[in-house]
Every structure is written in structure tokens, then in C-alpha cells.
XYZ file of C-alpha atoms in Angstrom:
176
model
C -5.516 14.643 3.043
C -2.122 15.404 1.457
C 0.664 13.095 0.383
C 2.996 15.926 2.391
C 0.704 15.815 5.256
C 1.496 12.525 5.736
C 4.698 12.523 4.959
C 5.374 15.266 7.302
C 3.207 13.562 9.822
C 5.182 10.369 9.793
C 8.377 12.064 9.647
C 7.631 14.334 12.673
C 7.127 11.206 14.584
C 10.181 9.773 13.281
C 8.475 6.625 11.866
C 10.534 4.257 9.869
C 8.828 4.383 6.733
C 7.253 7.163 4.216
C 3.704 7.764 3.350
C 4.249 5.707 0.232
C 5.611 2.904 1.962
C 2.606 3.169 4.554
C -0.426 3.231 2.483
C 1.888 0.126 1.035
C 1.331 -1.686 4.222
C -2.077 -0.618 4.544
C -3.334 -1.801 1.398
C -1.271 -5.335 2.079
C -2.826 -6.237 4.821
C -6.369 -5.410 4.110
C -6.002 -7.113 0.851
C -5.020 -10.447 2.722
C -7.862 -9.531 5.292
C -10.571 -6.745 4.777
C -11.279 -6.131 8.658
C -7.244 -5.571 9.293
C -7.097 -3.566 12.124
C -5.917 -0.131 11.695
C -4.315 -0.251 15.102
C -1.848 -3.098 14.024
C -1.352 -0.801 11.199
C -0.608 2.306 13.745
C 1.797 0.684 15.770
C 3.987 -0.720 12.511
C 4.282 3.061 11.468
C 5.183 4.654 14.587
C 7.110 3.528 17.971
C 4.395 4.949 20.234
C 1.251 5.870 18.890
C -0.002 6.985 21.942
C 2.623 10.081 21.148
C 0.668 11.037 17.706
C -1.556 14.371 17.940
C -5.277 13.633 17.775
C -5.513 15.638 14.103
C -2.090 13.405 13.438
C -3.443 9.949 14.327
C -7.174 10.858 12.679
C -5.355 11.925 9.566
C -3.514 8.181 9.460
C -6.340 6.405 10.756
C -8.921 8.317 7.956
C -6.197 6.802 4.950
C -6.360 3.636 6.094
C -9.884 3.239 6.459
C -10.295 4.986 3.083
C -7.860 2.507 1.750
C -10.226 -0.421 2.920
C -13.463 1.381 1.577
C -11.495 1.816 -1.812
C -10.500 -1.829 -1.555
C -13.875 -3.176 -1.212
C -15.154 -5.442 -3.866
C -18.132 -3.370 -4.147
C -16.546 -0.030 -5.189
C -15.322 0.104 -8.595
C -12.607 -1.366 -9.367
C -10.250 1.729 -10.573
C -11.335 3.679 -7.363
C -8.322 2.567 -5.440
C -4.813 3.925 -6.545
C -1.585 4.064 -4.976
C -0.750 6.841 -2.182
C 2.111 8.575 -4.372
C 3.867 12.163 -4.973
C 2.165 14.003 -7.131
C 3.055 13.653 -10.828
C 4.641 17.126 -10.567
C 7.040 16.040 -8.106
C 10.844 15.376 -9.301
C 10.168 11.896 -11.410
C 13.010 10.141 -9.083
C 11.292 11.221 -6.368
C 7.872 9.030 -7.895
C 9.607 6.615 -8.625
C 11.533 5.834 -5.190
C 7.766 6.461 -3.644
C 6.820 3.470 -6.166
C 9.916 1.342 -4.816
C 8.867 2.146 -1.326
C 4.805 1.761 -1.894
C 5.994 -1.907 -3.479
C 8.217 -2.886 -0.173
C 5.330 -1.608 2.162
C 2.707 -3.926 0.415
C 4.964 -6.871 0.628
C 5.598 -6.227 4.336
C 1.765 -5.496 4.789
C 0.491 -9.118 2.783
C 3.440 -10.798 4.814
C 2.196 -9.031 7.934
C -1.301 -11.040 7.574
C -0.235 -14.017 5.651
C 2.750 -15.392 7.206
C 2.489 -19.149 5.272
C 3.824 -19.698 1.770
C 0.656 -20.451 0.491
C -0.166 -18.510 -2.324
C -3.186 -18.557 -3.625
C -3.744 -18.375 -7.392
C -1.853 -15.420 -9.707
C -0.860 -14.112 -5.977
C 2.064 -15.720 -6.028
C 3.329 -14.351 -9.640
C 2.453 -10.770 -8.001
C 4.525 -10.728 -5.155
C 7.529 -12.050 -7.065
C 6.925 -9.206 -9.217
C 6.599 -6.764 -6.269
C 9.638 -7.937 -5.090
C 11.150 -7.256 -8.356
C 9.785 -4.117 -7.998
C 11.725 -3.006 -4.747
C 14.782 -2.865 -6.783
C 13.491 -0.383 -9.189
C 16.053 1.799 -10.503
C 16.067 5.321 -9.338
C 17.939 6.821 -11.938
C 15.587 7.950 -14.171
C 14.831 11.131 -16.393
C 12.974 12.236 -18.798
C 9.745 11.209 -20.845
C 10.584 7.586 -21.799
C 11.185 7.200 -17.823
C 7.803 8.816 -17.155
C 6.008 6.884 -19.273
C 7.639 3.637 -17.907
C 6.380 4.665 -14.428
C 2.956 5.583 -15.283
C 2.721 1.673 -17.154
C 3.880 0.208 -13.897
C 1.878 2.256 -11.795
C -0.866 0.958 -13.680
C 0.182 -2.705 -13.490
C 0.717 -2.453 -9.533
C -2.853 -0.887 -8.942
C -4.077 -3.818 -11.045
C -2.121 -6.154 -9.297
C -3.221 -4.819 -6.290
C -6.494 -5.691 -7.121
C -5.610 -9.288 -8.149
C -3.922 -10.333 -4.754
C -7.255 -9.009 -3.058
C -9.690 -10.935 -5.263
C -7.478 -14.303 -5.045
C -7.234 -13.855 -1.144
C -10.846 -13.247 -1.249
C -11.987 -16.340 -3.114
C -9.296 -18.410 -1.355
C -11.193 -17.505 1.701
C -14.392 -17.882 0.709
C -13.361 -21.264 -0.876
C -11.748 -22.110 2.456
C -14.826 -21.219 4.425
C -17.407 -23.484 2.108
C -15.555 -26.750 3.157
């Protein structure tokens, strides 16, 4: 599975977000909770799901469960990366995937967790996801690149952060 498939997929169906934006709300909710259901997840992307080809809806239903696999505290930890353009793709193009992935995840975590209630370096993440929405898009050349690729880095690690405090705040939460 593409990036363009699902792009085109989502776009054919007139969803109202990208593929970045998507695998953004996929990986916010499972991180909040692991058995999300990829149904919820459906019906945020597109009006009427029921509308989606079977190769279509398998294709979107096959990222997010490899997005939870990926996301499992078992697998290594670098497994999981963000559902981007490729590198080759115009670097303003990345980089407004990036803005988009960011603004998915926060909509996906909020999506789960609706309470303020952050638990441990959570908190400091999403304030820098939200920072993160209002990326600037003008960008060129290889200084720019390089500034992407460091904050793609810190968002997959961050990614992995809000999942391992959600997990020990439930676990913690479950022992009393």
C-alpha cells in the first residue's frame, strides 16, 4: 500500500482529510487505546463508508491495523513511522503532509481522550503537536529538508511517548 493509493482512495470518496492526516488519526487514537476500533476510524474519514469499494475499504482498514501492530509495545520501537509523501515528493508538499499528519493525531488522541488529563510528558507533546499544525509551508532547499527530517524524527518519537504514558497511566489506573 501506497501513500497515492490512499490518497487517491480518500479523495475519490471525497473524505475531508488526506492520507497524512488519516494515518494521523489512526495512530491518535490507538495510542490513547490499543483496541480503537477501526470502524470509528472509517466513519471519521469518509461520510458513508458503506459507499467505499471492498479493495478501497480493505486497503484503509489493512493501514490502520498495521498502524496498531506497529504501535504495539512489543514491536520495536523504530518500526512505526509516519504515513508521509515520499522524500522525493516536492519538500512543501512533505512538509504540509507533516502539518496535516500532526492535526490528524491531535484529533485522533482527542477522539479517545476527551478529559484534560494528561498523563505524564503527554501533555508537553500535544502542545508541541499543536505547535506543529502551524508549520510553515514555505520552505526550500537543504537547510529546510534537513529541518523536516529532525522533526519527523521528533514526532515519531513523540509518538511513541504519548503511547507509553497512556499505557502506564492505564495500567496504573487499573492496579488501584
Amino acid at each position: 500500500m501506497t501513500y497515492l493509493q490512499v490518497e487517491n482512495i480518500l479523495q475519490k470518496h471525497d473524505a475531508d482529510m488526506g492520507a497524512a492526516e488519516a494515518h494521523g488519526v489512526a495512530a491518535g487514537m490507538l495510542c490513547v487505546e490499543p483496541r480503537a476500533d477501526a470502524a470509528n476510524w472509517l466513519h471519521e474519514l469518509v461520510a458513508d463508508e458503506y459507499e467505499l469499494f471492498d479493495d478501497d475499504k480493505s486497503l484503509l482498514l489493512n493501514l490502520f491495523e498495521r498502524t496498531r501492530d506497529l504501535l504495539d509495545p512489543e514491536v520495536e520501537e523504530f518500526a512505526f513511522d509516519l504515513f508521509l509523501p515520499d522524500e522525493d515528493e516536492a519538500l512543501v508538499d512533505q512538509v504540509e503532509a507533516l502539518r496535516c499528519w500532526c492535526q490528524g493525531f491531535l484529533f485522533g488522541v482527542g477522539y479517545v481522550h476527551s478529559d484534560g488529563d494528561w498523563p505524564g510528558d503527554s501533555g508537553e507533546v500535544m502542545r508541541d503537536m499543536i505547535e506543529l499544525t502551524k508549520i510553515d509551508t514555505d520552505v526550500a532547499g537543504e537547510e529546510d529538508e534537513n529541518a523536516l527530517a529532525e522533526i519527523r524524527e521528533y514526532v515519531r518519537s513523540a509518538v511513541i511517548i504519548v503511547r507509553d504514558q497512556f499505557a502506564e497511566h492505564s495500567n496504573n489506573s487499573q492496579s488501584h
